[in-house]
PDB file of C-alpha atoms in Angstrom:
ATOM      1  CA  MET M1207      38.352  73.796  34.616  1.00 53.00           C
ATOM      2  CA  SER M1208      36.583  73.789  37.975  1.00 56.00           C
ATOM      3  CA  THR M1209      33.276  72.024  38.501  1.00 58.00           C
ATOM      4  CA  SER M1210      31.075  71.201  41.474  1.00 56.00           C
ATOM      5  CA  THR M1211      30.551  67.637  42.677  1.00 57.00           C
ATOM      6  CA  THR M1212      28.251  68.448  45.591  1.00 51.00           C
ATOM      7  CA  ASP M1213      25.031  68.932  43.632  1.00 54.00           C
ATOM      8  CA  ARG M1214      25.731  66.328  40.976  1.00 55.00           C
ATOM      9  CA  PRO M1215      23.996  62.916  41.178  1.00 56.00           C
ATOM     10  CA  PRO M1216      26.259  59.839  41.232  1.00 54.00           C
ATOM     11  CA  THR M1217      27.122  58.779  37.692  1.00 57.00           C
ATOM     12  CA  ALA M1218      26.554  55.300  36.291  1.00 54.00           C
ATOM     13  CA  THR M1219      30.277  54.970  35.501  1.00 81.00           C
ATOM     14  CA  SER M1220      31.416  55.665  39.071  1.00 91.00           C
ATOM     15  CA  ILE M1221      32.719  52.759  41.113  1.00 96.00           C
ATOM     16  CA  LEU M1222      32.686  54.830  44.289  1.00 97.00           C
ATOM     17  CA  SER M1223      30.474  57.848  44.979  1.00 97.00           C
ATOM     18  CA  LEU M1224      30.117  59.993  48.088  1.00 97.00           C
ATOM     19  CA  ARG M1225      27.404  62.587  48.622  1.00 97.00           C
ATOM     20  CA  ASN M1226      27.120  64.972  51.579  1.00 97.00           C
ATOM     21  CA  VAL M1227      29.298  62.881  53.897  1.00 97.00           C
ATOM     22  CA  ASN M1228      29.802  64.379  57.360  1.00 98.00           C
ATOM     23  CA  LYS M1229      32.082  63.409  60.235  1.00 97.00           C
ATOM     24  CA  ASN M1230      32.334  65.220  63.563  1.00 97.00           C
ATOM     25  CA  PHE M1231      34.633  64.643  66.511  1.00 96.00           C
ATOM     26  CA  GLY M1232      32.780  66.288  69.358  1.00 94.00           C
ATOM     27  CA  ALA M1233      32.409  69.959  68.456  1.00 94.00           C
ATOM     28  CA  VAL M1234      34.962  69.693  65.632  1.00 95.00           C
ATOM     29  CA  ALA M1235      33.543  69.227  62.130  1.00 96.00           C
ATOM     30  CA  ALA M1236      36.228  67.196  60.337  1.00 96.00           C
ATOM     31  CA  LEU M1237      34.151  66.628  57.175  1.00 97.00           C
ATOM     32  CA  THR M1238      31.163  68.665  56.042  1.00 97.00           C
ATOM     33  CA  ASP M1239      29.035  67.688  53.025  1.00 97.00           C
ATOM     34  CA  ILE M1240      31.917  65.950  51.224  1.00 97.00           C
ATOM     35  CA  SER M1241      31.137  64.623  47.756  1.00 97.00           C
ATOM     36  CA  LEU M1242      33.313  62.877  45.174  1.00 96.00           C
ATOM     37  CA  ASP M1243      33.232  60.271  42.404  1.00 97.00           C
ATOM     38  CA  VAL M1244      35.837  57.737  41.309  1.00 97.00           C
ATOM     39  CA  ALA M1245      35.482  55.800  38.051  1.00 97.00           C
ATOM     40  CA  ALA M1246      37.250  52.667  36.830  1.00 95.00           C
ATOM     41  CA  GLY M1247      40.584  53.434  35.199  1.00 96.00           C
ATOM     42  CA  GLU M1248      40.744  56.900  36.745  1.00 97.00           C
ATOM     43  CA  VAL M1249      43.200  58.548  39.123  1.00 97.00           C
ATOM     44  CA  VAL M1250      41.554  61.118  41.389  1.00 98.00           C
ATOM     45  CA  ALA M1251      43.923  63.248  43.449  1.00 97.00           C
ATOM     46  CA  ILE M1252      42.686  64.699  46.730  1.00 97.00           C
ATOM     47  CA  VAL M1253      44.664  67.728  47.842  1.00 96.00           C
ATOM     48  CA  GLY M1254      44.409  70.221  50.657  1.00 94.00           C
ATOM     49  CA  ASP M1255      46.346  71.891  53.424  1.00 92.00           C
ATOM     50  CA  ASN M1256      46.964  70.301  56.817  1.00 90.00           C
ATOM     51  CA  GLY M1257      43.648  70.011  58.619  1.00 90.00           C
ATOM     52  CA  ALA M1258      41.658  70.013  55.371  1.00 94.00           C
ATOM     53  CA  GLY M1259      40.105  66.615  56.174  1.00 95.00           C
ATOM     54  CA  LYS M1260      42.125  64.367  53.854  1.00 95.00           C
ATOM     55  CA  SER M1261      43.171  61.870  56.547  1.00 94.00           C
ATOM     56  CA  THR M1262      39.650  61.707  57.975  1.00 96.00           C
ATOM     57  CA  LEU M1263      38.239  61.048  54.511  1.00 97.00           C
ATOM     58  CA  VAL M1264      40.741  58.222  53.958  1.00 95.00           C
ATOM     59  CA  LYS M1265      39.775  56.672  57.294  1.00 96.00           C
ATOM     60  CA  VAL M1266      36.066  56.917  56.454  1.00 97.00           C
ATOM     61  CA  LEU M1267      36.603  55.154  53.128  1.00 97.00           C
ATOM     62  CA  SER M1268      38.861  52.505  54.671  1.00 95.00           C
ATOM     63  CA  GLY M1269      36.406  51.720  57.483  1.00 95.00           C
ATOM     64  CA  VAL M1270      38.460  53.152  60.347  1.00 96.00           C
ATOM     65  CA  HIS M1271      35.845  55.867  61.045  1.00 96.00           C
ATOM     66  CA  ARG M1272      32.115  55.668  60.394  1.00 96.00           C
ATOM     67  CA  PRO M1273      30.571  58.836  58.920  1.00 97.00           C
ATOM     68  CA  ASP M1274      27.856  60.560  60.944  1.00 97.00           C
ATOM     69  CA  SER M1275      25.693  61.074  57.860  1.00 97.00           C
ATOM     70  CA  GLY M1276      25.772  61.064  54.086  1.00 97.00           C
ATOM     71  CA  ASP M1277      25.447  58.619  51.218  1.00 97.00           C
ATOM     72  CA  ILE M1278      28.194  56.215  50.075  1.00 97.00           C
ATOM     73  CA  ARG M1279      27.638  54.110  46.973  1.00 97.00           C
ATOM     74  CA  PHE M1280      29.880  51.349  45.663  1.00 97.00           C
ATOM     75  CA  GLU M1281      29.104  50.095  42.160  1.00 95.00           C
ATOM     76  CA  SER M1282      25.847  52.084  42.326  1.00 93.00           C
ATOM     77  CA  ARG M1283      24.701  50.303  45.517  1.00 95.00           C
ATOM     78  CA  PRO M1284      24.232  52.149  48.837  1.00 96.00           C
ATOM     79  CA  VAL M1285      26.773  50.756  51.306  1.00 96.00           C
ATOM     80  CA  THR M1286      28.112  51.229  54.811  1.00 95.00           C
ATOM     81  CA  ILE M1287      31.751  50.627  55.716  1.00 96.00           C
ATOM     82  CA  PRO M1288      31.704  49.627  59.397  1.00 95.00           C
ATOM     83  CA  ASN M1289      35.325  48.438  59.641  1.00 95.00           C
ATOM     84  CA  PRO M1290      38.520  47.897  57.582  1.00 94.00           C
ATOM     85  CA  THR M1291      37.660  44.252  56.899  1.00 93.00           C
ATOM     86  CA  ALA M1292      34.346  45.300  55.361  1.00 95.00           C
ATOM     87  CA  ALA M1293      36.171  47.826  53.154  1.00 96.00           C
ATOM     88  CA  LEU M1294      38.563  45.130  51.892  1.00 93.00           C
ATOM     89  CA  ASP M1295      35.769  42.635  51.315  1.00 94.00           C
ATOM     90  CA  MET M1296      33.841  45.288  49.390  1.00 95.00           C
ATOM     91  CA  GLY M1297      36.813  46.033  47.132  1.00 96.00           C
ATOM     92  CA  ILE M1298      38.392  49.136  48.684  1.00 97.00           C
ATOM     93  CA  ALA M1299      42.073  48.736  49.596  1.00 96.00           C
ATOM     94  CA  THR M1300      44.128  51.401  51.362  1.00 94.00           C
ATOM     95  CA  VAL M1301      47.887  51.895  51.443  1.00 93.00           C
ATOM     96  CA  PHE M1302      48.548  54.192  54.387  1.00 90.00           C
ATOM     97  CA  GLN M1303      51.495  56.557  54.515  1.00 87.00           C
ATOM     98  CA  ASP M1304      53.387  54.467  57.091  1.00 85.00           C
ATOM     99  CA  LEU M1305      52.973  51.374  54.791  1.00 85.00           C
ATOM    100  CA  ALA M1306      52.616  49.035  57.835  1.00 87.00           C
ATOM    101  CA  LEU M1307      55.469  46.768  56.736  1.00 92.00           C
ATOM    102  CA  CYS M1308      57.589  44.610  59.051  1.00 93.00           C
ATOM    103  CA  ASP M1309      61.290  45.293  58.445  1.00 93.00           C
ATOM    104  CA  ASN M1310      62.415  41.926  59.847  1.00 93.00           C
ATOM    105  CA  LEU M1311      60.179  39.901  57.497  1.00 95.00           C
ATOM    106  CA  ASN M1312      60.840  39.211  53.828  1.00 95.00           C
ATOM    107  CA  VAL M1313      58.680  40.321  50.894  1.00 96.00           C
ATOM    108  CA  ILE M1314      56.530  37.166  50.830  1.00 95.00           C
ATOM    109  CA  GLU M1315      55.895  37.270  54.581  1.00 94.00           C
ATOM    110  CA  ASN M1316      54.857  40.934  54.350  1.00 94.00           C
ATOM    111  CA  LEU M1317      52.567  40.353  51.392  1.00 94.00           C
ATOM    112  CA  PHE M1318      50.706  37.497  53.114  1.00 93.00           C
ATOM    113  CA  LEU M1319      50.940  38.657  56.724  1.00 89.00           C
ATOM    114  CA  GLY M1320      47.671  37.578  58.351  1.00 86.00           C
ATOM    115  CA  ARG M1321      46.466  36.001  55.085  1.00 86.00           C
ATOM    116  CA  GLU M1322      48.905  33.120  54.725  1.00 89.00           C
ATOM    117  CA  LEU M1323      48.049  30.296  52.307  1.00 89.00           C
ATOM    118  CA  ARG M1324      47.819  26.913  54.020  1.00 87.00           C
ATOM    119  CA  ARG M1325      47.332  23.294  53.047  1.00 81.00           C
ATOM    120  CA  GLY M1326      47.608  21.864  56.513  1.00 79.00           C
ATOM    121  CA  ARG M1327      50.812  23.860  56.826  1.00 86.00           C
ATOM    122  CA  LEU M1328      52.134  27.030  55.176  1.00 86.00           C
ATOM    123  CA  ASP M1329      52.137  26.706  51.395  1.00 88.00           C
ATOM    124  CA  GLU M1330      55.349  28.631  50.771  1.00 90.00           C
ATOM    125  CA  ILE M1331      55.580  27.660  47.103  1.00 92.00           C
ATOM    126  CA  ALA M1332      52.088  29.000  46.331  1.00 93.00           C
ATOM    127  CA  MET M1333      52.796  32.223  48.240  1.00 94.00           C
ATOM    128  CA  GLU M1334      56.086  32.770  46.419  1.00 94.00           C
ATOM    129  CA  THR M1335      54.438  32.135  43.045  1.00 94.00           C
ATOM    130  CA  ARG M1336      51.621  34.568  43.848  1.00 94.00           C
ATOM    131  CA  SER M1337      54.116  37.154  45.117  1.00 94.00           C
ATOM    132  CA  TRP M1338      55.998  37.143  41.824  1.00 94.00           C
ATOM    133  CA  GLU M1339      52.690  37.372  39.908  1.00 93.00           C
ATOM    134  CA  LEU M1340      51.686  40.497  41.831  1.00 91.00           C
ATOM    135  CA  LEU M1341      55.082  42.124  41.446  1.00 92.00           C
ATOM    136  CA  ARG M1342      55.203  41.371  37.704  1.00 90.00           C
ATOM    137  CA  GLN M1343      51.766  42.990  37.276  1.00 87.00           C
ATOM    138  CA  LEU M1344      53.345  46.172  38.640  1.00 88.00           C
ATOM    139  CA  SER M1345      56.600  45.700  36.697  1.00 87.00           C
ATOM    140  CA  ALA M1346      58.315  45.919  40.075  1.00 86.00           C
ATOM    141  CA  LYS M1347      62.085  46.145  40.313  1.00 86.00           C
ATOM    142  CA  ILE M1348      62.657  43.887  43.312  1.00 90.00           C
ATOM    143  CA  PRO M1349      65.611  41.458  43.114  1.00 91.00           C
ATOM    144  CA  SER M1350      64.151  38.736  45.327  1.00 93.00           C
ATOM    145  CA  VAL M1351      61.019  38.021  47.338  1.00 94.00           C
ATOM    146  CA  ARG M1352      63.161  36.316  49.974  1.00 94.00           C
ATOM    147  CA  ILE M1353      65.057  39.427  51.109  1.00 94.00           C
ATOM    148  CA  PRO M1354      63.993  41.370  54.217  1.00 95.00           C
ATOM    149  CA  ILE M1355      61.980  44.554  53.766  1.00 95.00           C
ATOM    150  CA  ALA M1356      64.711  46.436  55.684  1.00 94.00           C
ATOM    151  CA  SER M1357      67.058  46.012  52.719  1.00 94.00           C
ATOM    152  CA  LEU M1358      64.677  47.629  50.191  1.00 93.00           C
ATOM    153  CA  SER M1359      64.571  51.256  49.066  1.00 90.00           C
ATOM    154  CA  GLY M1360      61.644  53.546  49.807  1.00 89.00           C
ATOM    155  CA  GLY M1361      60.207  53.061  46.325  1.00 89.00           C
ATOM    156  CA  GLN M1362      60.522  49.288  46.585  1.00 91.00           C
ATOM    157  CA  ARG M1363      58.774  49.319  49.964  1.00 91.00           C
ATOM    158  CA  GLN M1364      55.919  51.299  48.457  1.00 91.00           C
ATOM    159  CA  THR M1365      55.749  48.711  45.669  1.00 91.00           C
ATOM    160  CA  VAL M1366      55.420  45.875  48.199  1.00 93.00           C
ATOM    161  CA  ALA M1367      52.671  47.755  50.070  1.00 92.00           C
ATOM    162  CA  ILE M1368      50.748  48.353  46.835  1.00 92.00           C
ATOM    163  CA  ALA M1369      51.232  44.728  45.743  1.00 92.00           C
ATOM    164  CA  ARG M1370      49.829  43.578  49.104  1.00 92.00           C
ATOM    165  CA  SER M1371      46.731  45.716  48.530  1.00 91.00           C
ATOM    166  CA  LEU M1372      46.096  43.842  45.262  1.00 91.00           C
ATOM    167  CA  LEU M1373      45.776  40.439  46.972  1.00 90.00           C
ATOM    168  CA  GLY M1374      42.035  40.793  47.407  1.00 86.00           C
ATOM    169  CA  ASP M1375      41.465  41.978  43.798  1.00 90.00           C
ATOM    170  CA  PRO M1376      40.155  45.417  44.826  1.00 95.00           C
ATOM    171  CA  LYS M1377      38.372  47.808  42.478  1.00 96.00           C
ATOM    172  CA  VAL M1378      39.454  50.982  44.276  1.00 97.00           C
ATOM    173  CA  ILE M1379      42.875  51.648  45.800  1.00 97.00           C
ATOM    174  CA  ILE M1380      43.560  54.591  48.109  1.00 97.00           C
ATOM    175  CA  LEU M1381      47.177  55.773  48.264  1.00 96.00           C
ATOM    176  CA  ASP M1382      47.939  58.085  51.179  1.00 93.00           C
ATOM    177  CA  GLU M1383      50.929  60.322  50.282  1.00 92.00           C
ATOM    178  CA  PRO M1384      52.620  57.574  48.223  1.00 91.00           C
ATOM    179  CA  THR M1385      55.672  59.697  47.293  1.00 89.00           C
ATOM    180  CA  ALA M1386      56.279  61.378  50.655  1.00 86.00           C
ATOM    181  CA  ALA M1387      59.967  61.414  51.650  1.00 78.00           C
ATOM    182  CA  LEU M1388      61.062  59.694  48.409  1.00 85.00           C
ATOM    183  CA  GLY M1389      63.867  60.799  46.106  1.00 87.00           C
ATOM    184  CA  VAL M1390      63.412  61.736  42.454  1.00 89.00           C
ATOM    185  CA  ALA M1391      64.060  58.247  41.034  1.00 88.00           C
ATOM    186  CA  GLN M1392      61.916  56.526  43.664  1.00 88.00           C
ATOM    187  CA  THR M1393      59.094  59.017  43.126  1.00 90.00           C
ATOM    188  CA  ALA M1394      59.140  58.295  39.391  1.00 91.00           C
ATOM    189  CA  GLU M1395      58.988  54.569  40.183  1.00 89.00           C
ATOM    190  CA  VAL M1396      55.907  55.002  42.388  1.00 91.00           C
ATOM    191  CA  LEU M1397      54.151  57.266  39.859  1.00 93.00           C
ATOM    192  CA  ASN M1398      54.712  54.556  37.242  1.00 93.00           C
ATOM    193  CA  LEU M1399      52.970  52.141  39.621  1.00 92.00           C
ATOM    194  CA  VAL M1400      50.002  54.501  39.902  1.00 95.00           C
ATOM    195  CA  GLU M1401      49.690  54.592  36.129  1.00 95.00           C
ATOM    196  CA  ARG M1402      49.829  50.797  35.950  1.00 93.00           C
ATOM    197  CA  LEU M1403      46.992  50.566  38.468  1.00 94.00           C
ATOM    198  CA  ARG M1404      44.920  52.871  36.287  1.00 95.00           C
ATOM    199  CA  ASP M1405      45.820  50.844  33.183  1.00 94.00           C
ATOM    200  CA  ARG M1406      44.512  47.730  34.961  1.00 92.00           C
ATOM    201  CA  GLY M1407      41.113  49.432  35.256  1.00 95.00           C
ATOM    202  CA  LEU M1408      41.252  50.242  38.968  1.00 96.00           C
ATOM    203  CA  GLY M1409      39.902  53.437  40.447  1.00 97.00           C
ATOM    204  CA  VAL M1410      42.752  55.181  42.275  1.00 97.00           C
ATOM    205  CA  ILE M1411      42.434  57.849  44.967  1.00 97.00           C
ATOM    206  CA  MET M1412      45.768  59.549  45.590  1.00 97.00           C
ATOM    207  CA  ILE M1413      46.274  61.864  48.554  1.00 96.00           C
ATOM    208  CA  SER M1414      49.159  64.207  47.842  1.00 93.00           C
ATOM    209  CA  HIS M1415      50.764  67.549  48.676  1.00 88.00           C
ATOM    210  CA  ASN M1416      52.965  67.472  45.579  1.00 90.00           C
ATOM    211  CA  MET M1417      51.407  69.381  42.667  1.00 91.00           C
ATOM    212  CA  ALA M1418      53.984  67.997  40.200  1.00 92.00           C
ATOM    213  CA  ASP M1419      53.008  64.423  41.112  1.00 94.00           C
ATOM    214  CA  VAL M1420      49.317  65.283  40.897  1.00 94.00           C
ATOM    215  CA  GLN M1421      49.615  66.805  37.444  1.00 93.00           C
ATOM    216  CA  ALA M1422      51.823  63.926  36.276  1.00 94.00           C
ATOM    217  CA  VAL M1423      49.360  61.089  36.917  1.00 96.00           C
ATOM    218  CA  ALA M1424      45.940  62.373  38.052  1.00 97.00           C
ATOM    219  CA  ASP M1425      42.917  62.740  35.785  1.00 97.00           C
ATOM    220  CA  ARG M1426      40.967  64.923  38.186  1.00 97.00           C
ATOM    221  CA  VAL M1427      41.804  66.907  41.315  1.00 97.00           C
ATOM    222  CA  ILE M1428      39.460  67.331  44.287  1.00 97.00           C
ATOM    223  CA  VAL M1429      40.401  70.166  46.648  1.00 96.00           C
ATOM    224  CA  LEU M1430      39.410  70.007  50.317  1.00 96.00           C
ATOM    225  CA  ARG M1431      39.549  73.081  52.523  1.00 95.00           C
ATOM    226  CA  LEU M1432      38.569  73.124  56.195  1.00 94.00           C
ATOM    227  CA  GLY M1433      36.698  69.842  55.771  1.00 95.00           C
ATOM    228  CA  ARG M1434      34.678  70.938  52.735  1.00 95.00           C
ATOM    229  CA  ASN M1435      34.838  70.571  48.962  1.00 95.00           C
ATOM    230  CA  ASN M1436      36.537  73.648  47.543  1.00 94.00           C
ATOM    231  CA  GLY M1437      36.883  72.796  43.881  1.00 93.00           C
ATOM    232  CA  GLU M1438      37.105  70.013  41.333  1.00 95.00           C
ATOM    233  CA  PHE M1439      39.514  70.358  38.411  1.00 95.00           C
ATOM    234  CA  THR M1440      40.328  68.416  35.275  1.00 95.00           C
ATOM    235  CA  VAL M1441      44.087  67.972  34.913  1.00 94.00           C
ATOM    236  CA  GLY M1442      45.277  69.530  31.668  1.00 90.00           C
ATOM    237  CA  GLU M1443      42.755  72.330  31.995  1.00 93.00           C
ATOM    238  CA  VAL M1444      44.128  73.822  35.207  1.00 91.00           C
ATOM    239  CA  THR M1445      47.402  75.342  36.392  1.00 91.00           C
ATOM    240  CA  PRO M1446      49.126  74.506  39.694  1.00 90.00           C
ATOM    241  CA  GLU M1447      48.477  78.112  40.743  1.00 90.00           C
ATOM    242  CA  GLU M1448      44.715  77.659  40.366  1.00 92.00           C
ATOM    243  CA  ILE M1449      44.795  74.510  42.471  1.00 93.00           C
ATOM    244  CA  ILE M1450      46.895  76.236  45.148  1.00 92.00           C
ATOM    245  CA  ALA M1451      44.450  79.150  45.157  1.00 93.00           C
ATOM    246  CA  ALA M1452      41.620  76.693  45.889  1.00 93.00           C
ATOM    247  CA  ILE M1453      43.693  75.029  48.618  1.00 93.00           C
ATOM    248  CA  THR M1454      44.405  78.341  50.344  1.00 91.00           C
ATOM    249  CA  GLY M1455      40.905  79.695  49.759  1.00 85.00           C
ATOM    250  CA  ALA M1456      42.186  82.725  47.875  1.00 67.00           C
ATOM    251  CA  THR M1457      42.324  83.685  44.245  1.00 48.00           C
ATOM    252  CA  GLU M1458      45.637  85.388  44.948  1.00 46.00           C
ATOM    253  CA  ASN M1459      48.414  83.806  46.968  1.00 42.00           C
ATOM    254  CA  ALA M1460      52.192  83.826  47.208  1.00 44.00           C
ATOM    255  CA  VAL M1461      52.634  81.655  44.113  1.00 42.00           C
ATOM    256  CA  THR M1462      50.231  83.508  41.845  1.00 43.00           C
ATOM    257  CA  LEU M1463      51.489  86.897  43.026  1.00 49.00           C
ATOM    258  CA  ARG M1464      55.070  85.837  42.328  1.00 52.00           C
ATOM    259  CA  THR M1465      54.046  84.699  38.834  1.00 49.00           C
ATOM    260  CA  ALA M1466      52.224  87.979  38.273  1.00 51.00           C
ATOM    261  CA  LYS M1467      55.334  89.928  39.307  1.00 59.00           C
ATOM    262  CA  ILE M1468      57.434  87.992  36.795  1.00 53.00           C
ATOM    263  CA  ASP M1469      54.879  88.653  34.047  1.00 50.00           C
ATOM    264  CA  LEU M1470      54.681  92.329  35.013  1.00 52.00           C
ATOM    265  CA  ARG M1471      58.468  92.576  34.921  1.00 54.00           C
ATOM    266  CA  GLY M1472      58.405  91.205  31.386  1.00 52.00           C
ATOM    267  CA  VAL M1473      55.728  93.705  30.360  1.00 45.00           C
ATOM    268  CA  LYS M1474      57.736  96.608  31.799  1.00 49.00           C
ATOM    269  CA  THR M1475      60.864  95.473  29.961  1.00 50.00           C
ATOM    270  CA  ALA M1476      58.977  95.221  26.681  1.00 47.00           C
ATOM    271  CA  GLN M1477      57.354  98.612  27.225  1.00 51.00           C
ATOM    272  CA  SER M1478      60.745 100.183  27.987  1.00 54.00           C
ATOM    273  CA  THR M1479      62.115  98.816  24.712  1.00 49.00           C
ATOM    274  CA  VAL M1480      59.143 100.255  22.794  1.00 43.00           C
ATOM    275  CA  ASP M1481      59.582 103.647  24.471  1.00 51.00           C
ATOM    276  CA  LYS M1482      63.271 103.765  23.512  1.00 50.00           C
ATOM    277  CA  GLU M1483      62.416 102.986  19.883  1.00 46.00           C
ATOM    278  CA  VAL M1484      59.775 105.731  19.823  1.00 43.00           C
ATOM    279  CA  THR M1485      62.132 108.417  21.193  1.00 48.00           C
ATOM    280  CA  ARG M1486      64.854 107.662  18.617  1.00 50.00           C
TER     281      ARG M1486
END
């Protein structure tokens, strides 16, 4: 089912609400009148083709870019997000696609990089204890927090990046293409992490190109097209073909036409069987 967010007032249950957010880069309109809501314990997937504005939206919410206009509310309060530190302090954590992990450092050092615990000197025991706490919250399958990041799989790296985002006890986590370039088993591992974040009561924004991943864990889907809202769908009430149609801006596209051809082929076969029975 498709609904419109643009004209809807922010709801009382929303942790994060955007209304009519705009961002231009010179003459290029990257975002135009973008609106969305994210509630506690909800996974909202943002999908769209390349150039749809997904990356710009992530950077606006994470404090990398400041919007030119529009209203952003966090826990029903109007806010501005001038920089990434302000976003973290507010309770918005972002895990970017490149993960920003240091391969030569171990899990603990990556988790606390720039936020080390000190009591005159580094408190390695406290950091190790906290590292295991974070990883257990995510039911992470990591053999040791003392091994270098370079020795971990793609899914385990994503786990470490997500665990690091939980250090500041955020209320909203943004995951930018969390399953990109992962195998089947690793993708399943990361999707399990997304569900655990939702179960902990966090609002999750997941940027993704993968419709199977979106339908597996998302509660709602927001479609961006050419920097604008182009549909909001409730998962379970929408098909992948309908979402793809909104992404492409067409009600008919290669996927839906292919499906229609298959259905038509079935109808023709059934009709041919009926005709044979009639002529006997």
